[in-house]
Amino acid sequence: MSHLLADTGIIAGRYVRQTLASRLGVLFGLLQPLLFLVFFGPLLRDIDLGGAGDSWQTLVPGLLVQLGLFSSAFAGFTLLIEKQHGVVERMRVTPVSRLALLLGRLVRDVLQLFAQSLLLVLVGVAFGLRTPVAGVAVGFVLVGVLAASLASLSYALAMRVGSPQEFAPVINSLNLPAVLLSGILLPMALAPDWLDTVSHFVPFRYVVDAVRGAFMGHYGDGTLALGALVALALAAFSLGLGTRVFKKAGA
Amino acid sequence: MPAAIHTAGLTRTFRAQNRTVEAVRGIDLTVEQGEILGFLGPNGAGKTTTLRMLTTLLAPTSGTATVAGHDLIADPRGVRKRIGYVAQTGGVDPAVSVREELTTQARLYRLTKAQAARRTEELAHDLDLAGLLERPCRALSGGQRRRLDIAMALTHEPSVLFLDEPTTGLDPGSRADLWQLVRRLREQRGMTVFLTTHYLDEADALADRLVVVDEGRVAAQGTSAQLKKEYGGSVRASLQDAFIALTGREARRETERAPVAV
């Protein structure tokens, strides 16, 4: 325990330096949401999206969640590659805190996501997004918690499976339905009743709604509180599972 | 002087698709301090599984072991502080620089930043990597890569060094260099070296004593001369003769390899 913070810092440092050395990778992850913003966003401008706020306040929060979902769901890939090079085992033979091996990676992932999110929001502002700075900050925190949870699950899965061939299908088959059912591109307010009902079983939906609320400056109507609660519950579950997998030897 | 490694009844079973695979069925062995031990056996005999247990990567199913003065089950952290391990695959990221790997490794052993920087220079000097520190690991030759893998394992001056097939894939010159390095570590630092190998000439030339495992148990142990005499028929027999007499059925091995390298 006494070493957990220091070890997390060391591990985070290693991966932050790696990420900074390959800035292209950071931009690459941003490509898809940026394309949606630039080529899809303008189509929504004059359409009634069924909620408060304008189309940019609806789309940009969705794209932020999408960015968090995709980048963190595939985070485990980097761990798989490191496993194949023996890096993970080599580190596990040192006295380093097992939990720090997970937390250090999550710190890098969240920092990278914040940098990408900031770029995305700035491009959004250039296109016409107007939103309170406090709302953006609250939105970033929500997306950060969500991404850390998912990355934690992704690392736990990568720790357990042997190859990318086992890993990718699981992620792909979960990710796309999650994106569609959480109202990321268009709000679920447009959905027929059955689809709206189904989407209430997808936890990301509440986070999307909460980030949209924050971007409109609505902090007190319960949407934000519910989204934050869901994000925290997801984080507690995912980090708990990730911790168990990382602490267990032989993974 | 207490033994560097002592195990009693060490076993490990894996559960795979409704059946149980007994990868290690009971290993009893003792390695003295400063000894170079060759750990031999056919594929699937349980060598790597045993090594992974002794290096804290895998919890034993049953049995006890003391490694470098610490109880393997009760105090794996104590063991980790005193051992170094070089896996078959090595353990460095090809995209990362040699300096980054050595320095971060030292930090994982809780050296301060200044100490870690100093230790990196020392190791690079000792293992002939000094001119290579800024290169990415992928740019190293096979022999250089192996020296880096070993440097990583020597960061904290361990008392026991585990090497899993350290010379596989190396050219003859690099192999000879690596043998020299292992002998030097023992002579200068009194390090205990536990190494697995498939090269019987390597075991013959480098190890003080051999332990042969087969089907998850110790099949024989002794010096190379003792094994040749007892199992090969005479001291002039080759170690290969002794090895085949002991484990036999090499053809069958290939078709019945147990899925143990988990």
PDB file of N, CA and C in Angstrom, chain A residues 104-172:
ATOM      1  N   GLY A 104      -1.495   2.650 -13.179  1.00  0.00           N
ATOM      2  CA  GLY A 104      -0.573   3.464 -13.969  1.00  0.00           C
ATOM      3  C   GLY A 104      -1.027   3.559 -15.414  1.00  0.00           C
ATOM      4  N   ARG A 105      -1.497   2.433 -15.946  1.00  0.00           N
ATOM      5  CA  ARG A 105      -2.005   2.439 -17.322  1.00  0.00           C
ATOM      6  C   ARG A 105      -3.251   3.312 -17.427  1.00  0.00           C
ATOM      7  N   LEU A 106      -4.139   3.221 -16.421  1.00  0.00           N
ATOM      8  CA  LEU A 106      -5.382   4.002 -16.468  1.00  0.00           C
ATOM      9  C   LEU A 106      -5.084   5.495 -16.430  1.00  0.00           C
ATOM     10  N   VAL A 107      -4.075   5.878 -15.648  1.00  0.00           N
ATOM     11  CA  VAL A 107      -3.716   7.301 -15.574  1.00  0.00           C
ATOM     12  C   VAL A 107      -3.336   7.803 -16.963  1.00  0.00           C
ATOM     13  N   ARG A 108      -2.501   7.024 -17.659  1.00  0.00           N
ATOM     14  CA  ARG A 108      -2.128   7.418 -19.016  1.00  0.00           C
ATOM     15  C   ARG A 108      -3.371   7.521 -19.910  1.00  0.00           C
ATOM     16  N   ASP A 109      -4.231   6.510 -19.834  1.00  0.00           N
ATOM     17  CA  ASP A 109      -5.408   6.479 -20.712  1.00  0.00           C
ATOM     18  C   ASP A 109      -6.290   7.700 -20.502  1.00  0.00           C
ATOM     19  N   VAL A 110      -6.504   8.061 -19.229  1.00  0.00           N
ATOM     20  CA  VAL A 110      -7.386   9.187 -18.942  1.00  0.00           C
ATOM     21  C   VAL A 110      -6.735  10.505 -19.387  1.00  0.00           C
ATOM     22  N   LEU A 111      -5.418  10.643 -19.149  1.00  0.00           N
ATOM     23  CA  LEU A 111      -4.736  11.863 -19.597  1.00  0.00           C
ATOM     24  C   LEU A 111      -4.819  12.004 -21.116  1.00  0.00           C
ATOM     25  N   GLN A 112      -4.601  10.890 -21.808  1.00  0.00           N
ATOM     26  CA  GLN A 112      -4.672  10.918 -23.268  1.00  0.00           C
ATOM     27  C   GLN A 112      -6.085  11.298 -23.728  1.00  0.00           C
ATOM     28  N   LEU A 113      -7.080  10.742 -23.031  1.00  0.00           N
ATOM     29  CA  LEU A 113      -8.463  11.042 -23.399  1.00  0.00           C
ATOM     30  C   LEU A 113      -8.774  12.519 -23.189  1.00  0.00           C
ATOM     31  N   PHE A 114      -8.253  13.099 -22.098  1.00  0.00           N
ATOM     32  CA  PHE A 114      -8.495  14.519 -21.846  1.00  0.00           C
ATOM     33  C   PHE A 114      -7.884  15.368 -22.957  1.00  0.00           C
ATOM     34  N   ALA A 115      -6.686  15.020 -23.377  1.00  0.00           N
ATOM     35  CA  ALA A 115      -6.040  15.789 -24.448  1.00  0.00           C
ATOM     36  C   ALA A 115      -6.868  15.694 -25.724  1.00  0.00           C
ATOM     37  N   GLN A 116      -7.320  14.492 -26.056  1.00  0.00           N
ATOM     38  CA  GLN A 116      -8.132  14.310 -27.266  1.00  0.00           C
ATOM     39  C   GLN A 116      -9.456  15.049 -27.151  1.00  0.00           C
ATOM     40  N   SER A 117     -10.075  14.958 -25.956  1.00  0.00           N
ATOM     41  CA  SER A 117     -11.375  15.601 -25.748  1.00  0.00           C
ATOM     42  C   SER A 117     -11.278  17.110 -25.909  1.00  0.00           C
ATOM     43  N   LEU A 118     -10.174  17.645 -25.390  1.00  0.00           N
ATOM     44  CA  LEU A 118      -9.986  19.089 -25.482  1.00  0.00           C
ATOM     45  C   LEU A 118      -9.915  19.518 -26.948  1.00  0.00           C
ATOM     46  N   LEU A 119      -9.155  18.772 -27.745  1.00  0.00           N
ATOM     47  CA  LEU A 119      -9.069  19.070 -29.175  1.00  0.00           C
ATOM     48  C   LEU A 119     -10.446  19.006 -29.832  1.00  0.00           C
ATOM     49  N   LEU A 120     -11.177  17.969 -29.471  1.00  0.00           N
ATOM     50  CA  LEU A 120     -12.502  17.771 -30.068  1.00  0.00           C
ATOM     51  C   LEU A 120     -13.430  18.946 -29.734  1.00  0.00           C
ATOM     52  N   VAL A 121     -13.401  19.352 -28.468  1.00  0.00           N
ATOM     53  CA  VAL A 121     -14.271  20.462 -28.050  1.00  0.00           C
ATOM     54  C   VAL A 121     -13.852  21.753 -28.759  1.00  0.00           C
ATOM     55  N   LEU A 122     -12.540  21.981 -28.902  1.00  0.00           N
ATOM     56  CA  LEU A 122     -12.070  23.197 -29.562  1.00  0.00           C
ATOM     57  C   LEU A 122     -12.519  23.232 -31.023  1.00  0.00           C
ATOM     58  N   VAL A 123     -12.435  22.093 -31.690  1.00  0.00           N
ATOM     59  CA  VAL A 123     -12.922  22.039 -33.068  1.00  0.00           C
ATOM     60  C   VAL A 123     -14.432  22.294 -33.083  1.00  0.00           C
ATOM     61  N   GLY A 124     -15.128  21.731 -32.091  1.00  0.00           N
ATOM     62  CA  GLY A 124     -16.572  21.956 -31.975  1.00  0.00           C
ATOM     63  C   GLY A 124     -16.882  23.434 -31.819  1.00  0.00           C
ATOM     64  N   VAL A 125     -16.113  24.132 -31.003  1.00  0.00           N
ATOM     65  CA  VAL A 125     -16.315  25.572 -30.797  1.00  0.00           C
ATOM     66  C   VAL A 125     -16.126  26.309 -32.118  1.00  0.00           C
ATOM     67  N   ALA A 126     -15.104  25.868 -32.889  1.00  0.00           N
ATOM     68  CA  ALA A 126     -14.871  26.503 -34.183  1.00  0.00           C
ATOM     69  C   ALA A 126     -16.078  26.325 -35.100  1.00  0.00           C
ATOM     70  N   PHE A 127     -16.790  25.226 -34.940  1.00  0.00           N
ATOM     71  CA  PHE A 127     -17.951  24.969 -35.791  1.00  0.00           C
ATOM     72  C   PHE A 127     -19.233  25.595 -35.255  1.00  0.00           C
ATOM     73  N   GLY A 128     -19.193  26.109 -34.033  1.00  0.00           N
ATOM     74  CA  GLY A 128     -20.387  26.780 -33.539  1.00  0.00           C
ATOM     75  C   GLY A 128     -20.880  26.322 -32.186  1.00  0.00           C
ATOM     76  N   LEU A 129     -20.145  25.420 -31.528  1.00  0.00           N
ATOM     77  CA  LEU A 129     -20.539  24.978 -30.192  1.00  0.00           C
ATOM     78  C   LEU A 129     -20.382  26.125 -29.194  1.00  0.00           C
ATOM     79  N   ARG A 130     -21.406  26.372 -28.406  1.00  0.00           N
ATOM     80  CA  ARG A 130     -21.319  27.352 -27.320  1.00  0.00           C
ATOM     81  C   ARG A 130     -21.755  26.654 -26.049  1.00  0.00           C
ATOM     82  N   THR A 131     -20.881  26.665 -25.046  1.00  0.00           N
ATOM     83  CA  THR A 131     -21.167  25.893 -23.838  1.00  0.00           C
ATOM     84  C   THR A 131     -20.359  26.451 -22.667  1.00  0.00           C
ATOM     85  N   PRO A 132     -20.902  26.383 -21.437  1.00  0.00           N
ATOM     86  CA  PRO A 132     -20.151  26.906 -20.287  1.00  0.00           C
ATOM     87  C   PRO A 132     -18.904  26.063 -19.998  1.00  0.00           C
ATOM     88  N   VAL A 133     -17.802  26.721 -19.636  1.00  0.00           N
ATOM     89  CA  VAL A 133     -16.543  26.017 -19.355  1.00  0.00           C
ATOM     90  C   VAL A 133     -16.730  25.007 -18.216  1.00  0.00           C
ATOM     91  N   ALA A 134     -17.511  25.405 -17.199  1.00  0.00           N
ATOM     92  CA  ALA A 134     -17.747  24.489 -16.075  1.00  0.00           C
ATOM     93  C   ALA A 134     -18.439  23.220 -16.554  1.00  0.00           C
ATOM     94  N   GLY A 135     -19.368  23.376 -17.490  1.00  0.00           N
ATOM     95  CA  GLY A 135     -20.075  22.220 -18.024  1.00  0.00           C
ATOM     96  C   GLY A 135     -19.129  21.283 -18.755  1.00  0.00           C
ATOM     97  N   VAL A 136     -18.204  21.861 -19.512  1.00  0.00           N
ATOM     98  CA  VAL A 136     -17.220  21.046 -20.217  1.00  0.00           C
ATOM     99  C   VAL A 136     -16.364  20.276 -19.203  1.00  0.00           C
ATOM    100  N   ALA A 137     -15.943  20.977 -18.145  1.00  0.00           N
ATOM    101  CA  ALA A 137     -15.108  20.325 -17.127  1.00  0.00           C
ATOM    102  C   ALA A 137     -15.860  19.158 -16.489  1.00  0.00           C
ATOM    103  N   VAL A 138     -17.136  19.386 -16.133  1.00  0.00           N
ATOM    104  CA  VAL A 138     -17.931  18.310 -15.538  1.00  0.00           C
ATOM    105  C   VAL A 138     -18.054  17.145 -16.526  1.00  0.00           C
ATOM    106  N   GLY A 139     -18.285  17.484 -17.797  1.00  0.00           N
ATOM    107  CA  GLY A 139     -18.393  16.455 -18.827  1.00  0.00           C
ATOM    108  C   GLY A 139     -17.114  15.636 -18.938  1.00  0.00           C
ATOM    109  N   PHE A 140     -15.971  16.299 -18.892  1.00  0.00           N
ATOM    110  CA  PHE A 140     -14.684  15.592 -18.979  1.00  0.00           C
ATOM    111  C   PHE A 140     -14.522  14.602 -17.825  1.00  0.00           C
ATOM    112  N   VAL A 141     -14.910  15.053 -16.620  1.00  0.00           N
ATOM    113  CA  VAL A 141     -14.767  14.170 -15.463  1.00  0.00           C
ATOM    114  C   VAL A 141     -15.629  12.914 -15.644  1.00  0.00           C
ATOM    115  N   LEU A 142     -16.874  13.124 -16.097  1.00  0.00           N
ATOM    116  CA  LEU A 142     -17.775  11.981 -16.307  1.00  0.00           C
ATOM    117  C   LEU A 142     -17.199  11.020 -17.346  1.00  0.00           C
ATOM    118  N   VAL A 143     -16.747  11.576 -18.473  1.00  0.00           N
ATOM    119  CA  VAL A 143     -16.199  10.726 -19.527  1.00  0.00           C
ATOM    120  C   VAL A 143     -14.916  10.039 -19.044  1.00  0.00           C
ATOM    121  N   GLY A 144     -14.135  10.769 -18.241  1.00  0.00           N
ATOM    122  CA  GLY A 144     -12.904  10.178 -17.700  1.00  0.00           C
ATOM    123  C   GLY A 144     -13.196   8.977 -16.804  1.00  0.00           C
ATOM    124  N   VAL A 145     -14.195   9.107 -15.938  1.00  0.00           N
ATOM    125  CA  VAL A 145     -14.553   7.992 -15.044  1.00  0.00           C
ATOM    126  C   VAL A 145     -15.058   6.809 -15.864  1.00  0.00           C
ATOM    127  N   LEU A 146     -15.912   7.104 -16.864  1.00  0.00           N
ATOM    128  CA  LEU A 146     -16.434   6.046 -17.721  1.00  0.00           C
ATOM    129  C   LEU A 146     -15.294   5.336 -18.456  1.00  0.00           C
ATOM    130  N   ALA A 147     -14.366   6.111 -19.010  1.00  0.00           N
ATOM    131  CA  ALA A 147     -13.268   5.525 -19.780  1.00  0.00           C
ATOM    132  C   ALA A 147     -12.364   4.689 -18.886  1.00  0.00           C
ATOM    133  N   ALA A 148     -12.085   5.182 -17.673  1.00  0.00           N
ATOM    134  CA  ALA A 148     -11.234   4.411 -16.760  1.00  0.00           C
ATOM    135  C   ALA A 148     -11.891   3.072 -16.426  1.00  0.00           C
ATOM    136  N   SER A 149     -13.215   3.089 -16.253  1.00  0.00           N
ATOM    137  CA  SER A 149     -13.913   1.833 -15.951  1.00  0.00           C
ATOM    138  C   SER A 149     -13.779   0.850 -17.102  1.00  0.00           C
ATOM    139  N   LEU A 150     -14.062   1.336 -18.310  1.00  0.00           N
ATOM    140  CA  LEU A 150     -14.038   0.429 -19.460  1.00  0.00           C
ATOM    141  C   LEU A 150     -12.620  -0.060 -19.743  1.00  0.00           C
ATOM    142  N   ALA A 151     -11.643   0.839 -19.616  1.00  0.00           N
ATOM    143  CA  ALA A 151     -10.257   0.431 -19.854  1.00  0.00           C
ATOM    144  C   ALA A 151      -9.866  -0.645 -18.844  1.00  0.00           C
ATOM    145  N   SER A 152     -10.339  -0.487 -17.624  1.00  0.00           N
ATOM    146  CA  SER A 152     -10.039  -1.467 -16.583  1.00  0.00           C
ATOM    147  C   SER A 152     -10.590  -2.839 -16.964  1.00  0.00           C
ATOM    148  N   LEU A 153     -11.830  -2.866 -17.483  1.00  0.00           N
ATOM    149  CA  LEU A 153     -12.405  -4.135 -17.951  1.00  0.00           C
ATOM    150  C   LEU A 153     -11.613  -4.688 -19.129  1.00  0.00           C
ATOM    151  N   SER A 154     -11.216  -3.791 -20.022  1.00  0.00           N
ATOM    152  CA  SER A 154     -10.475  -4.209 -21.204  1.00  0.00           C
ATOM    153  C   SER A 154      -9.128  -4.818 -20.811  1.00  0.00           C
ATOM    154  N   TYR A 155      -8.438  -4.202 -19.860  1.00  0.00           N
ATOM    155  CA  TYR A 155      -7.151  -4.749 -19.390  1.00  0.00           C
ATOM    156  C   TYR A 155      -7.356  -6.091 -18.698  1.00  0.00           C
ATOM    157  N   ALA A 156      -8.445  -6.176 -17.916  1.00  0.00           N
ATOM    158  CA  ALA A 156      -8.705  -7.437 -17.219  1.00  0.00           C
ATOM    159  C   ALA A 156      -8.933  -8.561 -18.229  1.00  0.00           C
ATOM    160  N   LEU A 157      -9.700  -8.249 -19.292  1.00  0.00           N
ATOM    161  CA  LEU A 157      -9.944  -9.257 -20.330  1.00  0.00           C
ATOM    162  C   LEU A 157      -8.634  -9.626 -21.020  1.00  0.00           C
ATOM    163  N   ALA A 158      -7.835  -8.611 -21.346  1.00  0.00           N
ATOM    164  CA  ALA A 158      -6.568  -8.865 -22.042  1.00  0.00           C
ATOM    165  C   ALA A 158      -5.627  -9.708 -21.174  1.00  0.00           C
ATOM    166  N   MET A 159      -5.714  -9.520 -19.873  1.00  0.00           N
ATOM    167  CA  MET A 159      -4.867 -10.284 -18.956  1.00  0.00           C
ATOM    168  C   MET A 159      -5.261 -11.759 -18.980  1.00  0.00           C
ATOM    169  N   ARG A 160      -6.536 -12.031 -19.193  1.00  0.00           N
ATOM    170  CA  ARG A 160      -7.030 -13.404 -19.141  1.00  0.00           C
ATOM    171  C   ARG A 160      -6.941 -14.152 -20.460  1.00  0.00           C
ATOM    172  N   VAL A 161      -7.092 -13.467 -21.585  1.00  0.00           N
ATOM    173  CA  VAL A 161      -7.066 -14.178 -22.865  1.00  0.00           C
ATOM    174  C   VAL A 161      -5.633 -14.269 -23.382  1.00  0.00           C
ATOM    175  N   GLY A 162      -5.437 -15.189 -24.335  1.00  0.00           N
ATOM    176  CA  GLY A 162      -4.084 -15.426 -24.813  1.00  0.00           C
ATOM    177  C   GLY A 162      -3.699 -14.641 -26.048  1.00  0.00           C
ATOM    178  N   SER A 163      -4.679 -14.249 -26.855  1.00  0.00           N
ATOM    179  CA  SER A 163      -4.299 -13.677 -28.147  1.00  0.00           C
ATOM    180  C   SER A 163      -5.287 -12.606 -28.576  1.00  0.00           C
ATOM    181  N   PRO A 164      -4.864 -11.717 -29.490  1.00  0.00           N
ATOM    182  CA  PRO A 164      -5.759 -10.691 -30.026  1.00  0.00           C
ATOM    183  C   PRO A 164      -6.982 -11.315 -30.697  1.00  0.00           C
ATOM    184  N   GLN A 165      -6.817 -12.546 -31.228  1.00  0.00           N
ATOM    185  CA  GLN A 165      -7.937 -13.208 -31.906  1.00  0.00           C
ATOM    186  C   GLN A 165      -9.072 -13.517 -30.935  1.00  0.00           C
ATOM    187  N   GLU A 166      -8.742 -13.730 -29.673  1.00  0.00           N
ATOM    188  CA  GLU A 166      -9.798 -13.970 -28.683  1.00  0.00           C
ATOM    189  C   GLU A 166     -10.359 -12.655 -28.157  1.00  0.00           C
ATOM    190  N   PHE A 167      -9.518 -11.630 -28.219  1.00  0.00           N
ATOM    191  CA  PHE A 167      -9.855 -10.363 -27.584  1.00  0.00           C
ATOM    192  C   PHE A 167     -10.775  -9.515 -28.455  1.00  0.00           C
ATOM    193  N   ALA A 168     -10.395  -9.344 -29.722  1.00  0.00           N
ATOM    194  CA  ALA A 168     -11.098  -8.409 -30.602  1.00  0.00           C
ATOM    195  C   ALA A 168     -12.586  -8.733 -30.774  1.00  0.00           C
ATOM    196  N   PRO A 169     -12.965  -9.994 -31.005  1.00  0.00           N
ATOM    197  CA  PRO A 169     -14.394 -10.264 -31.209  1.00  0.00           C
ATOM    198  C   PRO A 169     -15.255  -9.879 -30.013  1.00  0.00           C
ATOM    199  N   VAL A 170     -14.747 -10.104 -28.820  1.00  0.00           N
ATOM    200  CA  VAL A 170     -15.512  -9.753 -27.618  1.00  0.00           C
ATOM    201  C   VAL A 170     -15.772  -8.247 -27.593  1.00  0.00           C
ATOM    202  N   ILE A 171     -14.715  -7.482 -27.818  1.00  0.00           N
ATOM    203  CA  ILE A 171     -14.832  -6.024 -27.760  1.00  0.00           C
ATOM    204  C   ILE A 171     -15.771  -5.522 -28.863  1.00  0.00           C
ATOM    205  N   ASN A 172     -15.556  -6.023 -30.085  1.00  0.00           N
ATOM    206  CA  ASN A 172     -16.367  -5.544 -31.208  1.00  0.00           C
ATOM    207  C   ASN A 172     -17.840  -5.851 -31.029  1.00  0.00           C
TER     208      ASN A 172
END
